[in-house]
Short mmCIF file of C-alpha atoms and ligand atoms in Angstrom, two decimals:
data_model
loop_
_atom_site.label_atom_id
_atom_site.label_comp_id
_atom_site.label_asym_id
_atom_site.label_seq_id
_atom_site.Cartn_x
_atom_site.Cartn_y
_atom_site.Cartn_z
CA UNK K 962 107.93 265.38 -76.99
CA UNK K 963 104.55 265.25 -78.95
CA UNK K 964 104.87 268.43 -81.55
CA UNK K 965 102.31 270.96 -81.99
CA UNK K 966 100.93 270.10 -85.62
CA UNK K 967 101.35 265.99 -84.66
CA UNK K 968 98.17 264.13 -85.98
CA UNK K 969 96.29 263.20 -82.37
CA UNK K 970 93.82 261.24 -82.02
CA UNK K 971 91.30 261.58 -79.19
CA UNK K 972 88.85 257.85 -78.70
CA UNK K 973 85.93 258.79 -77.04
CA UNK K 974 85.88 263.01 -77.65
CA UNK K 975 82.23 263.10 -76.73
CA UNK K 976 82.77 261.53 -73.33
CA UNK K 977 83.66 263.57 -70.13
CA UNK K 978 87.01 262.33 -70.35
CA UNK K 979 87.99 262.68 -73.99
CA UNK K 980 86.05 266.25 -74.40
CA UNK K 981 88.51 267.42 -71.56
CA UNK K 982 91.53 266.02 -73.00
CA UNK K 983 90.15 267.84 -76.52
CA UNK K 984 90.11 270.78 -74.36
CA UNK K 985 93.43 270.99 -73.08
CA UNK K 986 95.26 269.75 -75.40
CA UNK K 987 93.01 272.47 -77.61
CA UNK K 988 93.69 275.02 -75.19
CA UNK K 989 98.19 274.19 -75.05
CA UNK K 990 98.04 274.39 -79.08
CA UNK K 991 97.71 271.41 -80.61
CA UNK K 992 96.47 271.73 -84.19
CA UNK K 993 95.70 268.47 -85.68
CA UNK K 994 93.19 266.99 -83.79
CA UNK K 995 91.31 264.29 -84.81
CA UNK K 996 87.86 263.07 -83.64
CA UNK K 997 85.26 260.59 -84.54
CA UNK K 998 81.50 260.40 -83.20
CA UNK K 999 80.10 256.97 -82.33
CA UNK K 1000 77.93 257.29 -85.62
CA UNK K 1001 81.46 257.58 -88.12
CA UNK K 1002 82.63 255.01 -86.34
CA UNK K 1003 82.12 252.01 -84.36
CA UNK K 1004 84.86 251.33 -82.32
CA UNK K 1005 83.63 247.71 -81.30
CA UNK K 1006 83.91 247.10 -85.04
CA UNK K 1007 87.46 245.74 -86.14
CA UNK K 1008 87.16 246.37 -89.45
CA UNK K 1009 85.97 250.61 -89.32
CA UNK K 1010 88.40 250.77 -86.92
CA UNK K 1011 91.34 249.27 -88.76
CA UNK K 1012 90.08 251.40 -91.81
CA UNK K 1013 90.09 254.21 -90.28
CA UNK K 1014 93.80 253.81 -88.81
CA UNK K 1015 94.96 252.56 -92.32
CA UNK K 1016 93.73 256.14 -93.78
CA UNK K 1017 94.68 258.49 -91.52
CA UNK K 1018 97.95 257.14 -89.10
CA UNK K 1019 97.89 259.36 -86.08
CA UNK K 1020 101.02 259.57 -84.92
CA UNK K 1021 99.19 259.86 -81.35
CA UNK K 1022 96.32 258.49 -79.63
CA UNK K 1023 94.26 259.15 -76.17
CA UNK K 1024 92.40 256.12 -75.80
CA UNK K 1025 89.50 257.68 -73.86
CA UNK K 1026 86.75 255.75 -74.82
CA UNK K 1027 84.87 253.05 -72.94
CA UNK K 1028 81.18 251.72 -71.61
CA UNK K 1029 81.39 253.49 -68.25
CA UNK K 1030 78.79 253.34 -65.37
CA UNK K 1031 77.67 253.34 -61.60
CA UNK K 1032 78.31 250.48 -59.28
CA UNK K 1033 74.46 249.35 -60.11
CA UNK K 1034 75.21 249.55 -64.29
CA UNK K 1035 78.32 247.74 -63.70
CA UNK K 1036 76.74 244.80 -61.08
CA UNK K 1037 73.57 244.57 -63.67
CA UNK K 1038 75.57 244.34 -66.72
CA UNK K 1039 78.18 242.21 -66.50
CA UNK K 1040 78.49 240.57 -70.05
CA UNK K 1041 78.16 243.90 -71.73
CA UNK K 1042 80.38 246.05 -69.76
CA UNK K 1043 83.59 243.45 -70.14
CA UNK K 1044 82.64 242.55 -73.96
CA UNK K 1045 82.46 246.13 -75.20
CA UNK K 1046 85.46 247.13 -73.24
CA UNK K 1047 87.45 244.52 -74.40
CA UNK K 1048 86.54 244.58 -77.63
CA UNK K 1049 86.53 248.20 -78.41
CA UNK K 1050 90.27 248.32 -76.43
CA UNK K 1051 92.24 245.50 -78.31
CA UNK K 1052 90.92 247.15 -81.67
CA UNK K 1053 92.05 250.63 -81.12
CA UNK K 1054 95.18 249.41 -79.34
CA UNK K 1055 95.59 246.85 -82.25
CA UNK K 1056 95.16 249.15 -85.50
CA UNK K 1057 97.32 251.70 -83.36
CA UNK K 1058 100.31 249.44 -83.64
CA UNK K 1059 99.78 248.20 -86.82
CA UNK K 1060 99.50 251.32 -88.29
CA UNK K 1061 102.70 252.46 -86.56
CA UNK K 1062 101.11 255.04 -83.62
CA UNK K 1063 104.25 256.22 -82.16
CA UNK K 1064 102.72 256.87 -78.77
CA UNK K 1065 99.47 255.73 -77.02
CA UNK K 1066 98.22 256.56 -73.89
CA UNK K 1067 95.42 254.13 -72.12
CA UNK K 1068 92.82 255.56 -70.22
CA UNK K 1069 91.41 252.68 -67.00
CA UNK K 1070 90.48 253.19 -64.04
CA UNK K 1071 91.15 252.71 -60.08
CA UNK K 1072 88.76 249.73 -59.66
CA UNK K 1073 91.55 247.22 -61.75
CA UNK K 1074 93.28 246.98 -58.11
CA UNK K 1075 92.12 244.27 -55.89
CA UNK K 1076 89.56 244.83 -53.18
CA UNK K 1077 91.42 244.67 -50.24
CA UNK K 1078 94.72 246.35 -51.87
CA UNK K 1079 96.80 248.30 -49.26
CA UNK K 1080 95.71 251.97 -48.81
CA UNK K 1081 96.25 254.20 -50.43
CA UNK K 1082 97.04 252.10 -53.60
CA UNK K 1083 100.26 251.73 -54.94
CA UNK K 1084 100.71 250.67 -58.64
CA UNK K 1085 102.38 247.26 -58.04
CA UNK K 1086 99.38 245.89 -56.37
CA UNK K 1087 97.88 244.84 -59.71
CA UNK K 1088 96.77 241.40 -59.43
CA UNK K 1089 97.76 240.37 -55.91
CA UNK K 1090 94.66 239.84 -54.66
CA UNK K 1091 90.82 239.06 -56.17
CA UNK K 1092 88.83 242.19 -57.52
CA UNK K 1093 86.10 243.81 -56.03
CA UNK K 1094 82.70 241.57 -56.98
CA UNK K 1095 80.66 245.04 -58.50
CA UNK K 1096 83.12 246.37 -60.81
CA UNK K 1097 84.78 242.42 -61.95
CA UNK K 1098 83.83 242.54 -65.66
CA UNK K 1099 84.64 246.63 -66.30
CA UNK K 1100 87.90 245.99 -64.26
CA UNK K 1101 88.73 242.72 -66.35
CA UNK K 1102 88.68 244.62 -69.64
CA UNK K 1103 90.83 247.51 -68.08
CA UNK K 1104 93.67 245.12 -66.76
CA UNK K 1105 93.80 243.24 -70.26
CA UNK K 1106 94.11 246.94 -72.22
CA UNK K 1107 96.47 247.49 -69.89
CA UNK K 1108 98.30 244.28 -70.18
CA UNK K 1109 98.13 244.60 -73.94
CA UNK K 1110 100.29 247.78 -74.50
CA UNK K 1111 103.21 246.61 -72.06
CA UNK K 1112 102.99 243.30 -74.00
CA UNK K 1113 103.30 245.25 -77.37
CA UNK K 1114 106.13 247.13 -75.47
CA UNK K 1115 107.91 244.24 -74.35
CA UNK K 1116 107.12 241.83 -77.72
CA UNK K 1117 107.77 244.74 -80.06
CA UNK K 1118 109.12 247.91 -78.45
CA UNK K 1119 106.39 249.78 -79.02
CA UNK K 1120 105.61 253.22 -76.05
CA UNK K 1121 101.97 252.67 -75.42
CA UNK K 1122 101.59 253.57 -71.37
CA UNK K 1123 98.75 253.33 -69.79
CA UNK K 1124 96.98 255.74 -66.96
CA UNK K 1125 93.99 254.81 -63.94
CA UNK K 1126 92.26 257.65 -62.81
CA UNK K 1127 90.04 257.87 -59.52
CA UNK K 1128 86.58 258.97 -59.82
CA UNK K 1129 86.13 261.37 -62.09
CA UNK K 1130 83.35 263.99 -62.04
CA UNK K 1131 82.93 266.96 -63.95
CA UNK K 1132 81.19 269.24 -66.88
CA UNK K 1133 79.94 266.71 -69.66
CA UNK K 1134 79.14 264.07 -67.20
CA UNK K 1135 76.23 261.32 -67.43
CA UNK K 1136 73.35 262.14 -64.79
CA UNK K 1137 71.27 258.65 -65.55
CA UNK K 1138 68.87 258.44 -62.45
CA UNK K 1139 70.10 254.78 -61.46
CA UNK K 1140 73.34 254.09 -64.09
CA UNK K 1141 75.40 257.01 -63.24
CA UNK K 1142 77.64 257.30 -61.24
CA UNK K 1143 77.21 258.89 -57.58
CA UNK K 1144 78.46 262.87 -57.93
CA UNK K 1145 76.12 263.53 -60.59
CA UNK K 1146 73.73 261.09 -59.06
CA UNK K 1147 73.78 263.89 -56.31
CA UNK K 1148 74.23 266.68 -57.74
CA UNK K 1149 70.89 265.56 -59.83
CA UNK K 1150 68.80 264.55 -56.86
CA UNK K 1151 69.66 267.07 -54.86
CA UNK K 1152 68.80 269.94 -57.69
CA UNK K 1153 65.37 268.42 -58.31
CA UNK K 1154 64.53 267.81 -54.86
CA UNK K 1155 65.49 271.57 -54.09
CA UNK K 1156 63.27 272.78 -57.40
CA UNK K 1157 60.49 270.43 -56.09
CA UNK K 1158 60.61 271.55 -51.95
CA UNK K 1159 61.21 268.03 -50.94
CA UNK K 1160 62.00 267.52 -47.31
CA UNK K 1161 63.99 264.10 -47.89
CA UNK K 1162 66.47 262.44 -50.49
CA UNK K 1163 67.86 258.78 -50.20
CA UNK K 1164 71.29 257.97 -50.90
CA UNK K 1165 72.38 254.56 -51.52
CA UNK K 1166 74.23 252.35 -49.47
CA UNK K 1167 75.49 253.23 -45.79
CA UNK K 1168 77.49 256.53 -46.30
CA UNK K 1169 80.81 254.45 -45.08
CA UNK K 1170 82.65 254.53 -48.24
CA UNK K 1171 85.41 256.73 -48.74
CA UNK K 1172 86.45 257.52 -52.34
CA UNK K 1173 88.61 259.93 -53.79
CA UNK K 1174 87.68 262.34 -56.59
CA UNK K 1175 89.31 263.90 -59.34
CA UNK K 1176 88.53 266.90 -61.42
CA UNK K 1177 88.05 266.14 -65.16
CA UNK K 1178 90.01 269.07 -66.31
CA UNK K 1179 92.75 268.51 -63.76
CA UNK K 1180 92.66 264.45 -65.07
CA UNK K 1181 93.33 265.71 -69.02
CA UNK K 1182 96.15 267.81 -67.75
CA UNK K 1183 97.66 265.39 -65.76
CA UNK K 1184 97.56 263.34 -69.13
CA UNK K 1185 99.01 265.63 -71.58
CA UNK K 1186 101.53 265.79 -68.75
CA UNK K 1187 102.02 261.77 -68.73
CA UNK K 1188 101.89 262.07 -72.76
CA UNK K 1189 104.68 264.18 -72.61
CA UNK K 1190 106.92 263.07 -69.88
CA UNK K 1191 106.45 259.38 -69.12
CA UNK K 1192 107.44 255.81 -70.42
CA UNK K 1193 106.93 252.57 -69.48
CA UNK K 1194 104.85 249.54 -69.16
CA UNK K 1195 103.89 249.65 -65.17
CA UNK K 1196 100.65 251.86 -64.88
CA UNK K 1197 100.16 255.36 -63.56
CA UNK K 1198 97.65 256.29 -61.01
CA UNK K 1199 95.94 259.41 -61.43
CA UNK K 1200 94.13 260.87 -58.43
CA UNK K 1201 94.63 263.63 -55.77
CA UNK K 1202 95.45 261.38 -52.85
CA UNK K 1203 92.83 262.74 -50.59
CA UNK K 1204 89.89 261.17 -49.55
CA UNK K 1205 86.17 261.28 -47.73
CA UNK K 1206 83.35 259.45 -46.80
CA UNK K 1207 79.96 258.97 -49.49
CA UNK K 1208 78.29 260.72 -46.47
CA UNK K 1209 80.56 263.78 -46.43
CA UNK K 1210 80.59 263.92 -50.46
CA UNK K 1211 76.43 264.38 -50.08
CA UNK K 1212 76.92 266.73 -47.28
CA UNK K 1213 78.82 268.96 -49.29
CA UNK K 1214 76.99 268.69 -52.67
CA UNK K 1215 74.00 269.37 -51.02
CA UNK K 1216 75.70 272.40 -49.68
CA UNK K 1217 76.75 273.80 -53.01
CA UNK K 1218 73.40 272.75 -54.83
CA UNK K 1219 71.59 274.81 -51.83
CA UNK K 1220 69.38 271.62 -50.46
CA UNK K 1221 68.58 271.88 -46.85
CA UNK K 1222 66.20 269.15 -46.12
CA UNK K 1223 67.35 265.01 -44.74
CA UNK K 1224 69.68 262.86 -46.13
CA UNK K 1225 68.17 259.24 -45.49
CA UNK K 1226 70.34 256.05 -46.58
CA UNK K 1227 68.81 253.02 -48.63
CA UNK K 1228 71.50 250.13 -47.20
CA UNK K 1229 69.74 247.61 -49.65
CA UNK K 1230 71.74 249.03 -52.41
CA UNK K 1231 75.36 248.13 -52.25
CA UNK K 1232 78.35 250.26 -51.10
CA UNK K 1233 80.90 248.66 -53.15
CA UNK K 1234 84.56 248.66 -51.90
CA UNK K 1235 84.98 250.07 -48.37
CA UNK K 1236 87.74 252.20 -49.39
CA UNK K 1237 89.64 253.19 -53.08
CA UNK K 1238 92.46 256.07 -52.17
CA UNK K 1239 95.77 255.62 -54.94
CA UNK K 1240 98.58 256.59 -54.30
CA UNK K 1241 99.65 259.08 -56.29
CA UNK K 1242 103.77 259.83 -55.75
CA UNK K 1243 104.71 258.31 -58.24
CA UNK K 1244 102.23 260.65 -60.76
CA UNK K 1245 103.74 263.71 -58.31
CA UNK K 1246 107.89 262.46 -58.73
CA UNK K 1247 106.58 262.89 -62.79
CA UNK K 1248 105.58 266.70 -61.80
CA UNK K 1249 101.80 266.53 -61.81
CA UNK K 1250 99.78 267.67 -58.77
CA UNK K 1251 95.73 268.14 -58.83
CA UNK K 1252 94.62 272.03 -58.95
CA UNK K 1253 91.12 271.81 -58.29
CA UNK K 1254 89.51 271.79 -54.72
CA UNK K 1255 86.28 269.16 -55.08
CA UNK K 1256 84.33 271.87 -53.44
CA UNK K 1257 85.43 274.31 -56.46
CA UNK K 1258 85.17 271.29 -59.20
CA UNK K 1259 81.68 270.65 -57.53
CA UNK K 1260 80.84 274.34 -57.71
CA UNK K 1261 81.96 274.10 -61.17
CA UNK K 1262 79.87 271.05 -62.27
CA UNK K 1263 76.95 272.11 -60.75
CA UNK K 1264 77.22 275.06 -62.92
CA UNK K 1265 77.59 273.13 -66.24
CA UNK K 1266 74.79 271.30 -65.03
CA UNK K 1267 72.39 274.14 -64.98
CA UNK K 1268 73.55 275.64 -68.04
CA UNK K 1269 73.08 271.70 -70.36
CA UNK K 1270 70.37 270.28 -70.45
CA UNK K 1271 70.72 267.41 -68.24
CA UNK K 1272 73.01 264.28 -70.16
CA UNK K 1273 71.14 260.37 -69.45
CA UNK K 1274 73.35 257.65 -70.98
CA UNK K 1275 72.15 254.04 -71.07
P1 GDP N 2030 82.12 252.98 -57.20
O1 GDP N 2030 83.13 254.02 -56.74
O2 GDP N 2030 82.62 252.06 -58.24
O3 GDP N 2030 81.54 252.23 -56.00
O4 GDP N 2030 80.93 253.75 -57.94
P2 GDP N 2030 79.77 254.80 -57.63
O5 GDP N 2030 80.25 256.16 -57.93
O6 GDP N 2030 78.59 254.33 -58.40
O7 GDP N 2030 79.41 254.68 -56.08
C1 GDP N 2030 80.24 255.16 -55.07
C2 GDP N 2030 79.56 255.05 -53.71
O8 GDP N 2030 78.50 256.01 -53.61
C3 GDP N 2030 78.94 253.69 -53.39
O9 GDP N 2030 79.19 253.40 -52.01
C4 GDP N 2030 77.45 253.96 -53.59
O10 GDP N 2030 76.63 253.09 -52.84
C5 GDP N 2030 77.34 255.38 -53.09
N1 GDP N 2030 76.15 256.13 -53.56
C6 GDP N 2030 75.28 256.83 -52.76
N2 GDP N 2030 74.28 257.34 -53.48
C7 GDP N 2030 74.52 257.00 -54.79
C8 GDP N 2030 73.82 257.25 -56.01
O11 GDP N 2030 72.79 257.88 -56.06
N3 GDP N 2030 74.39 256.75 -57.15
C9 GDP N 2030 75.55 256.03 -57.13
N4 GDP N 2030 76.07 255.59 -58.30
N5 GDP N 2030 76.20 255.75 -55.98
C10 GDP N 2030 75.70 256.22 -54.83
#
């Protein structure tokens, strides 16, 4: 059971992911949170980050940070997307060990399973089959942090589990006109063309996609819950189960943004896998089940959204 006034440290507290699990854990009573911006430290740098283990030990870590991106950041990007990942994962994961972390918790994501994986997606399909071609390099990294901590568990008994969300969306996201990825996207386009009285947006690819979506606050729960409950080297997905098409997702975002005019469909830009649904009982026999209905999380980011102004990562 991780005590109250444990030293915890959150990688990646700016990002959507690691400012929710600030919040919740914030919000259950944790009291010794720690935190470093990008600026105090480099994560892709070995030696900051085994400094900054050496000096302060936390006895926890969320391992929340990560270059994240849209299907076209990830297909442009290749090189950068597996080296920083990779990099900035065996450090932390590394100086976390070393330094004697007694419990770590690895953040990936749903795009380590192969492309044609059985849906929806149990764990144990890791590495059956070959990955899907857009996301090769960010799903490479993911697999190896993944691999890492149940090698340290096996090789030297460490608990370091590891966690892949679905799509995430949700307030502190990254609205970059072409690298985000696509609920901001919309929720972005939509807005402006609404402010601007356009008759027509274009989404990318054919609409066919189905993808599941999870909201943020709902994911940093389920983790505290995982943090708290679970051990052991296989994976846990982390998702709601349920599913729609891209072209339903923009049907309702432009609902709750208030756009009336066309939807129109640029197929020259890629859809990506046809279909990414986990399977989530295993995440529900641990006790976990989502709260938030996408059209409230929507509702809910849309609202952050007007109220910041508007987040553009690289
Ligand atoms: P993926 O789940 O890894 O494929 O990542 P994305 O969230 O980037 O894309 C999901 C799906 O939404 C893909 O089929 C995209 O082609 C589609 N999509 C439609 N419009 C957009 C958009 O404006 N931005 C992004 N990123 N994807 C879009």
């Amino acid at each position: 059971m991780m005590e109250k006034d444990a030293k915890i440290y959150v990688a990646g507290h700016r990002g959507m992911v690691g400012s929710a699990i600030c919040r919740a854990l914030e919000r259950e009573g944790y009291t010794r949170l720690l935190t470093r911006t990008h600026e105090e430290l480099d994560l892709c740098r070995q030696e900051q980050v085994e400094a900054f283990f050496a000096q302060e030990k936390p006895d926890y870590v969320f391992l929340a940070a990560a270059k994240v991106g849209g299907i076209l950041a990830n297909r442009d990007a290749p090189a950068d997307f597996l080296y920083d990942n990779m990099i900035l994962e065996m450090n932390v994961i590394h100086a976390a060990w070393q330094n004697r972390c007694r419990k770590l918790l690895f953040l990936g994501s749903s795009c380590i399973y192969p492309r044609m994986a059985p849906q929806p997606i149990r764990e144990d399909s890791l590495l059956t089959s070959a990955l899907e071609e857009t996301n090769e390099a960010y799903a490479l990294a993911k697999i190896s942090g993944l691999k890492y901590c149940a090698y340290l568990n096996a090789q030297y008994g460490t608990d370091y589990i590891s966690a892949m969300p679905t799509n995430l969306y949700g307030p502190g996201d990254n609205y970059h006109p072409t690298h985000s990825h696509v609920l901001p996207a919309l929720i972005r386009r939509f807005h402006e063309a609404k402010e601007a009285g356009a008759g027509e947006v274009v989404c990318w690819g054919t609409g066919s996609p189905l993808r599941e979506f999870m909201y943020v606050d709902d994911l940093a729960d389920a983790c505290l819950h995982l943090m708290q409950t679970y051990s052991g080297s296989e994976t846990v997905n982390l998702g709601t189960g349920e599913e729609l098409s891209i072209r339903e997702l923009t049907e309702l975002v432009a609902g709750v943004v208030g756009y009336t005019g066309k939807i129109l469909w640029d197929s020259s830009k890629p859809d990506g896998t046809p279909r990414k649904l986990l399977d989530v009982g295993k995440l529900e026999d641990l006790g976990y089940h989502y709260t938030t209905k996408l059209k409230e999380g929507i509702r809910l980011t849309y609202q952050d959204f007007l109220a910041h102004p508007v987040r553009v990562e690289r």
